[in-house]
Tab-separated table of C-alpha atoms in Angstrom:
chain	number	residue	atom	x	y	z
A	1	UNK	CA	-38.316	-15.418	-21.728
A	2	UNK	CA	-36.153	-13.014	-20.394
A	3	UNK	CA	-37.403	-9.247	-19.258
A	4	UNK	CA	-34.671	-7.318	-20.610
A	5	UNK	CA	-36.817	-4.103	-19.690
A	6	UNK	CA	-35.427	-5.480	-15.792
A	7	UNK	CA	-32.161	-6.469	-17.612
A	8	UNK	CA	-31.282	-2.717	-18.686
A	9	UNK	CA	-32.485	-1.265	-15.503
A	10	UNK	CA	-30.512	-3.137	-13.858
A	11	UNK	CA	-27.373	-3.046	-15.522
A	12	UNK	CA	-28.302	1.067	-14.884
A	13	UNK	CA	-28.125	0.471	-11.549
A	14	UNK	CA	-24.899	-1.124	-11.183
A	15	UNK	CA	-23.750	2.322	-12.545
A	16	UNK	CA	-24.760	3.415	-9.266
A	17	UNK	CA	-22.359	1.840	-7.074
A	18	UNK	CA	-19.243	2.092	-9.454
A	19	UNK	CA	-20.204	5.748	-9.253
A	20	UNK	CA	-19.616	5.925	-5.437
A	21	UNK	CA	-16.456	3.603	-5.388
A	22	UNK	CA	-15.359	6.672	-7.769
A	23	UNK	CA	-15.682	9.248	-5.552
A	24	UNK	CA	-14.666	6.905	-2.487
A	25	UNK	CA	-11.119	6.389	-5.187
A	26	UNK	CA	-10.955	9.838	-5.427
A	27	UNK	CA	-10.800	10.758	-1.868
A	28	UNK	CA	-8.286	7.757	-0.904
A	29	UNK	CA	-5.923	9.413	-4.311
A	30	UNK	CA	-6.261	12.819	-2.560
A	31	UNK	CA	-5.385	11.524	0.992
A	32	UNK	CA	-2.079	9.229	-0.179
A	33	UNK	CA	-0.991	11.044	-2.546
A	34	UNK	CA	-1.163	14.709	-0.581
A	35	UNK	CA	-1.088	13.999	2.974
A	36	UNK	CA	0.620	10.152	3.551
A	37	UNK	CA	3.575	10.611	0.634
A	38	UNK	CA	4.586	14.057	1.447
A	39	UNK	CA	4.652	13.419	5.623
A	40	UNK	CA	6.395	9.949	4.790
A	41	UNK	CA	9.431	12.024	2.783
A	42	UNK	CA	9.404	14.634	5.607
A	43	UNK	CA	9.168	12.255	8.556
A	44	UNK	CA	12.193	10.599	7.147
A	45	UNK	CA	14.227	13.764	6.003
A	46	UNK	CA	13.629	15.035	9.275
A	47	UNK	CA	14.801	11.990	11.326
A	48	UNK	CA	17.744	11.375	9.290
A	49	UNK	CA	18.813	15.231	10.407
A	50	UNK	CA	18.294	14.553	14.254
A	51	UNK	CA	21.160	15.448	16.135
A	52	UNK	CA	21.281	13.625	19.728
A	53	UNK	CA	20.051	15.570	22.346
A	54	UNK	CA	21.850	17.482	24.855
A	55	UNK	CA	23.384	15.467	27.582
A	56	UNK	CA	22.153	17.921	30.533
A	57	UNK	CA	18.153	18.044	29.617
A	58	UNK	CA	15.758	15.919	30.961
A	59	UNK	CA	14.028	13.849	28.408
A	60	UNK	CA	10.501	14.970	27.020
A	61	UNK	CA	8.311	13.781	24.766
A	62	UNK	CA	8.045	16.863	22.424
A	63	UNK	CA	12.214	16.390	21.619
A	64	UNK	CA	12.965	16.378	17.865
A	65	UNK	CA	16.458	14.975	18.946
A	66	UNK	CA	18.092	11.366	19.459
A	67	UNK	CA	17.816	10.767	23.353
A	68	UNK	CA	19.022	7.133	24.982
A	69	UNK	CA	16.415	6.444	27.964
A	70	UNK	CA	17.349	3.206	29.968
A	71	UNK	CA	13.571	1.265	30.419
A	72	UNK	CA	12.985	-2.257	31.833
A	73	UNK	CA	11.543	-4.979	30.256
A	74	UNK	CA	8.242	-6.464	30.975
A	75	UNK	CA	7.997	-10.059	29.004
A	76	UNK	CA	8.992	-10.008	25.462
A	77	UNK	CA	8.202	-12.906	22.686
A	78	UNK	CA	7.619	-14.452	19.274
A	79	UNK	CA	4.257	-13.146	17.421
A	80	UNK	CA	3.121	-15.191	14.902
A	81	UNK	CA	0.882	-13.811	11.730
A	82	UNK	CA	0.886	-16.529	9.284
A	83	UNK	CA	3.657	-17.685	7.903
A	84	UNK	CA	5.706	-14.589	9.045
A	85	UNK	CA	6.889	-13.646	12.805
A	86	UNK	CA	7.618	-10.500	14.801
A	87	UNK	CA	9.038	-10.001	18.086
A	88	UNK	CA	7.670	-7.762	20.218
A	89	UNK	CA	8.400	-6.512	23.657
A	90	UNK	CA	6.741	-4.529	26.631
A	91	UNK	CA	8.958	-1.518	28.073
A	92	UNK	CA	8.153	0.119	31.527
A	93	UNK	CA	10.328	2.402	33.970
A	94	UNK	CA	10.377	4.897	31.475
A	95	UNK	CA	9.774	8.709	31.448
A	96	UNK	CA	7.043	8.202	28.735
A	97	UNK	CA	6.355	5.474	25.859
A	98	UNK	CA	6.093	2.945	27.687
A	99	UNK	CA	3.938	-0.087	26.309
A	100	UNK	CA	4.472	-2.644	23.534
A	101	UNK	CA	7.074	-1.691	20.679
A	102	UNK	CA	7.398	-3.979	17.498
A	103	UNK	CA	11.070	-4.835	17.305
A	104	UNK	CA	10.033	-6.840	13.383
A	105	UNK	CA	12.691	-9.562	12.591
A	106	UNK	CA	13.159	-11.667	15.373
A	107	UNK	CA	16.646	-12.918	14.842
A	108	UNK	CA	18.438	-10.115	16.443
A	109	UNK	CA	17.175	-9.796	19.840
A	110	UNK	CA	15.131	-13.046	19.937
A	111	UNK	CA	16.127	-15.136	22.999
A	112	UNK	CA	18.337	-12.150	24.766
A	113	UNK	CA	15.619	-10.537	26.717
A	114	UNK	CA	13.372	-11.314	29.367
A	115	UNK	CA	11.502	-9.882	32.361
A	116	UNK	CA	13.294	-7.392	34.419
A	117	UNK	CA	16.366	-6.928	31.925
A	118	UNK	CA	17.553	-3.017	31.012
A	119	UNK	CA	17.969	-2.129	27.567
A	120	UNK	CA	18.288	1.264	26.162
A	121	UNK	CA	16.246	2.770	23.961
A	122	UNK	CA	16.652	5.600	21.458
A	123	UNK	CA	13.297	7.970	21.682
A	124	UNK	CA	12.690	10.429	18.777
A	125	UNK	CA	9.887	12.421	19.083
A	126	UNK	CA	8.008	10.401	22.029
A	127	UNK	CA	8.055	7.362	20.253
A	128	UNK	CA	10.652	4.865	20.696
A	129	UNK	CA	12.863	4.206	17.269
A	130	UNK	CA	15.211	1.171	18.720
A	131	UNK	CA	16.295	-0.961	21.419
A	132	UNK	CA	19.668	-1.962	22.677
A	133	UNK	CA	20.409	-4.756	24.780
A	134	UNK	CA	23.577	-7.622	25.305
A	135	UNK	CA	25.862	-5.622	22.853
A	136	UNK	CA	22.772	-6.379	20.022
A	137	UNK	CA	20.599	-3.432	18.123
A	138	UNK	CA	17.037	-3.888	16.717
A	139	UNK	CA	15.148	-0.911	15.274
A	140	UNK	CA	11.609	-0.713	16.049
A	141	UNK	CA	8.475	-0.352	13.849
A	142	UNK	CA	8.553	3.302	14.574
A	143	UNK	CA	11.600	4.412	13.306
A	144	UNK	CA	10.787	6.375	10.164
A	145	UNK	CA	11.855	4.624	6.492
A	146	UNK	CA	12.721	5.554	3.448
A	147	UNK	CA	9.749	3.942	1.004
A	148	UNK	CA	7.442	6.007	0.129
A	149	UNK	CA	7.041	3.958	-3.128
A	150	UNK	CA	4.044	1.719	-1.222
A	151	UNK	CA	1.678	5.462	-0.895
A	152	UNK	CA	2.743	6.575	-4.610
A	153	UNK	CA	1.623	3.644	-5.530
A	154	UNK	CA	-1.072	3.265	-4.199
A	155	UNK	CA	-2.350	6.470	-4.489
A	156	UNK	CA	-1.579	6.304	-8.581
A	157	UNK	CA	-3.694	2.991	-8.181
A	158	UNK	CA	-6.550	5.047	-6.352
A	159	UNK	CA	-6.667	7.667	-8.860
A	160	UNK	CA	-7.225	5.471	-11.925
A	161	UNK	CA	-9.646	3.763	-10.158
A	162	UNK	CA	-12.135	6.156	-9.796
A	163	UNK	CA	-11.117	7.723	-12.975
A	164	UNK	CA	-12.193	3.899	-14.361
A	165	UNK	CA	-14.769	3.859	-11.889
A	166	UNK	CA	-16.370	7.359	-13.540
A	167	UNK	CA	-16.190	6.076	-17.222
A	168	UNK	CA	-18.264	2.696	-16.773
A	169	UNK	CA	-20.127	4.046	-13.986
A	170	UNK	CA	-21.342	6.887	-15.934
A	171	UNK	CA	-21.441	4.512	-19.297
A	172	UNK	CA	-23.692	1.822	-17.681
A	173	UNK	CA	-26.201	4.403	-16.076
A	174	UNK	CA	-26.546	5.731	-18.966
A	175	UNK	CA	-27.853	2.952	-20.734
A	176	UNK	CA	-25.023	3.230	-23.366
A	177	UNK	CA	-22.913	0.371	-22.000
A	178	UNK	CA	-25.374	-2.202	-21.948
A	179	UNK	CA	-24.356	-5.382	-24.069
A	180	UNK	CA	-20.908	-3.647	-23.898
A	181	UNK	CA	-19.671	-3.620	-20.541
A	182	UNK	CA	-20.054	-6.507	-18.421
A	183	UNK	CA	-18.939	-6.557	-14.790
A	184	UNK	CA	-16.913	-9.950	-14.991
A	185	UNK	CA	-15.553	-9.023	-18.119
A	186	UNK	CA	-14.567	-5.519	-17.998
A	187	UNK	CA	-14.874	-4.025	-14.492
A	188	UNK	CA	-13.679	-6.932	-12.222
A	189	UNK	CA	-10.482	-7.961	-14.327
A	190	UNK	CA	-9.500	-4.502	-14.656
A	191	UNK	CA	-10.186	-3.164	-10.719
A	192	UNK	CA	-8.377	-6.502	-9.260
A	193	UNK	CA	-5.968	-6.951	-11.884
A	194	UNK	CA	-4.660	-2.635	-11.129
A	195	UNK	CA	-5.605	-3.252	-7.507
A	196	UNK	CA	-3.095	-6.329	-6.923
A	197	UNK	CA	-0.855	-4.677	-10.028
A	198	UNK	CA	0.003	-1.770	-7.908
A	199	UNK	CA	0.672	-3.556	-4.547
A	200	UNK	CA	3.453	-5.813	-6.220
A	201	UNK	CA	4.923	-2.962	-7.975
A	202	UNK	CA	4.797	-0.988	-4.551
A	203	UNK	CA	6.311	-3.448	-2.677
A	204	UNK	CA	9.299	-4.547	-5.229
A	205	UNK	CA	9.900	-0.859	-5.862
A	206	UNK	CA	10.203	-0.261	-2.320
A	207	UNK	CA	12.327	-3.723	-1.638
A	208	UNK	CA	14.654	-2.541	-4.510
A	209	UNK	CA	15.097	1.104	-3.551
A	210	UNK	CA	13.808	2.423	-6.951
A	211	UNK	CA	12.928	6.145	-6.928
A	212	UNK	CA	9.081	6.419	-5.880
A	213	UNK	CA	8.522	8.131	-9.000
A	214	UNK	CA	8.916	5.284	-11.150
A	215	UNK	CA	5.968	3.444	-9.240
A	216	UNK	CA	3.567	5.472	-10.695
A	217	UNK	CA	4.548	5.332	-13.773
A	218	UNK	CA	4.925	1.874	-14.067
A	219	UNK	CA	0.888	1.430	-12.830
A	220	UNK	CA	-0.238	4.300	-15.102
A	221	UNK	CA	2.073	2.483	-18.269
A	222	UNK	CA	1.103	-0.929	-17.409
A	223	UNK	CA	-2.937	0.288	-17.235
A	224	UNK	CA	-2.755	2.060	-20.457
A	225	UNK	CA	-1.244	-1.091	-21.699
A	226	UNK	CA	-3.907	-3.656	-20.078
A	227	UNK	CA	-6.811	-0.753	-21.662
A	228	UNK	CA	-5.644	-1.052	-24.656
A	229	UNK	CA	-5.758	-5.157	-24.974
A	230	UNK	CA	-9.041	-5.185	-23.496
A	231	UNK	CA	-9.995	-2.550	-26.343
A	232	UNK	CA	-8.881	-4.546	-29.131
A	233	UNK	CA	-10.446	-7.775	-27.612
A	234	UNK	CA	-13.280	-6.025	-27.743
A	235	UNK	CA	-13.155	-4.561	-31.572
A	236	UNK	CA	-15.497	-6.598	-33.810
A	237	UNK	CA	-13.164	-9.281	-35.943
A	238	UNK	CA	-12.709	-8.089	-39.763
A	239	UNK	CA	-14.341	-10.481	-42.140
A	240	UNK	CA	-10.981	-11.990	-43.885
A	241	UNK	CA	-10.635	-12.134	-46.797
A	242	UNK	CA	-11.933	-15.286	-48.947
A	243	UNK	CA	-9.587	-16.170	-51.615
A	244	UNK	CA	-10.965	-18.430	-54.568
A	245	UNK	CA	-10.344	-21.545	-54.211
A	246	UNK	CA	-7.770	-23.575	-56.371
A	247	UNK	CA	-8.738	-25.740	-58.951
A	248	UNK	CA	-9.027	-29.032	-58.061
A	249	UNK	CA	-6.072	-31.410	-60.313
């Protein structure tokens, strides 16, 4: 027969961890939400205000202008990651950042360079923001975007977690959630189902342009929704009621 002495203690224990992934949450919330959103907006704000620096300076890498520094490239190629592909390329000859940039799509400047070409490159802030080459353009993973709908939502996503995290970590070690909650019924479905929730809503708000506002409230509307059904799934079923039956003709 079961011990379900070990069975409670257990299930007390698994309070433990869901305790610690709260506080983890809570920390990864704090971080996205106050440090990677607001230097996203400002990163961008600020680019999109560069001015091009003076012609007469020499190019450092502490300018918070638009400079065009000729370098010379390396070798330059087709990544593959999956089913998607990047082209990257290595710059030298340069007064500083010089290395591998990530030039993303591959269709613009795919095929045009190769070792020893010159290309121009636009340097904001020490970091290269897009090359130029054969009368073609390609910005580079560096240069700053506007989406900060990925960090909102994600943050919003962290935050509910560990406040989710709290409630059946804190139920379960308390002994009041055995028989109740379960992991694979309640805590699973509801951390996988927010996690993977708020990625697609991060990622279509951002591919749509949608004010990053609306991302979190989307996750936090669509959770309260999700609580709510796996509330009433859980309320105990009303006896119907039994109606006599007709008399048989």
């Amino acid at each position: 027969m079961p011990d379900f002495g070990f069975l409670r203690l257990w299930m007390r224990l698994v309070g433990l961890p869901l305790l610690a992934l709260s506080l983890f949450m809570a920390v990864g919330s704090a971080l996205a939400l106050t440090d990677w959103l607001p230097s996203d907006l400002e990163r961008y704000r600020s680019y999109t205000a560069t001015a091009p620096c003076p012609a007469d300076t020499a190019p450092r890498r502490a300018d918070d202008c638009l400079r065009q520094v000729p370098y010379t490239v390396e070798r330059a190629g087709r990544e593959s990651a999956g089913k998607s592909q990047t082209y990257r390329a290595v710059l030298r000859d340069g007064p500083f950042a010089n290395g591998e940039v990530d030039l993303g799509d591959p269709d613009t400047l795919a095929g045009w360079l190769g070792p020893g070409d010159r290309v121009t490159a636009t340097v904001w802030r020490g970091e290269i923001v897009a090359v130029a080459a054969h009368d073609r353009r390609q910005t580079t993973e560096n240069e700053p975007r506007d989406e900060p709908q990925m960090p909102a939502a994600l943050g919003t996503a962290a935050a509910l977690l560990a406040v989710l995290s709290l409630v059946y970590g804190g139920v379960l070690l308390t002994g009041l959630g055995y028989g109740r909650i379960t992991w694979k019924r309640h805590v699973w479905p509801l951390t996988a189902g927010l996690f993977t929730g708020s990625l697609v809503i991060g990622f279509m708000t951002s591919w749509l342009s949608v004010p990053w506002q609306i991302a979190p409230l989307v996750i936090v509307l669509g959770t309260a929704g999700a609580l709510r059904l796996f509330l009433r799934r859980d309320e105990p079923v009303l006896a119907r009621s039994h109606r006599a039956p007709a008399p048989a003709r």
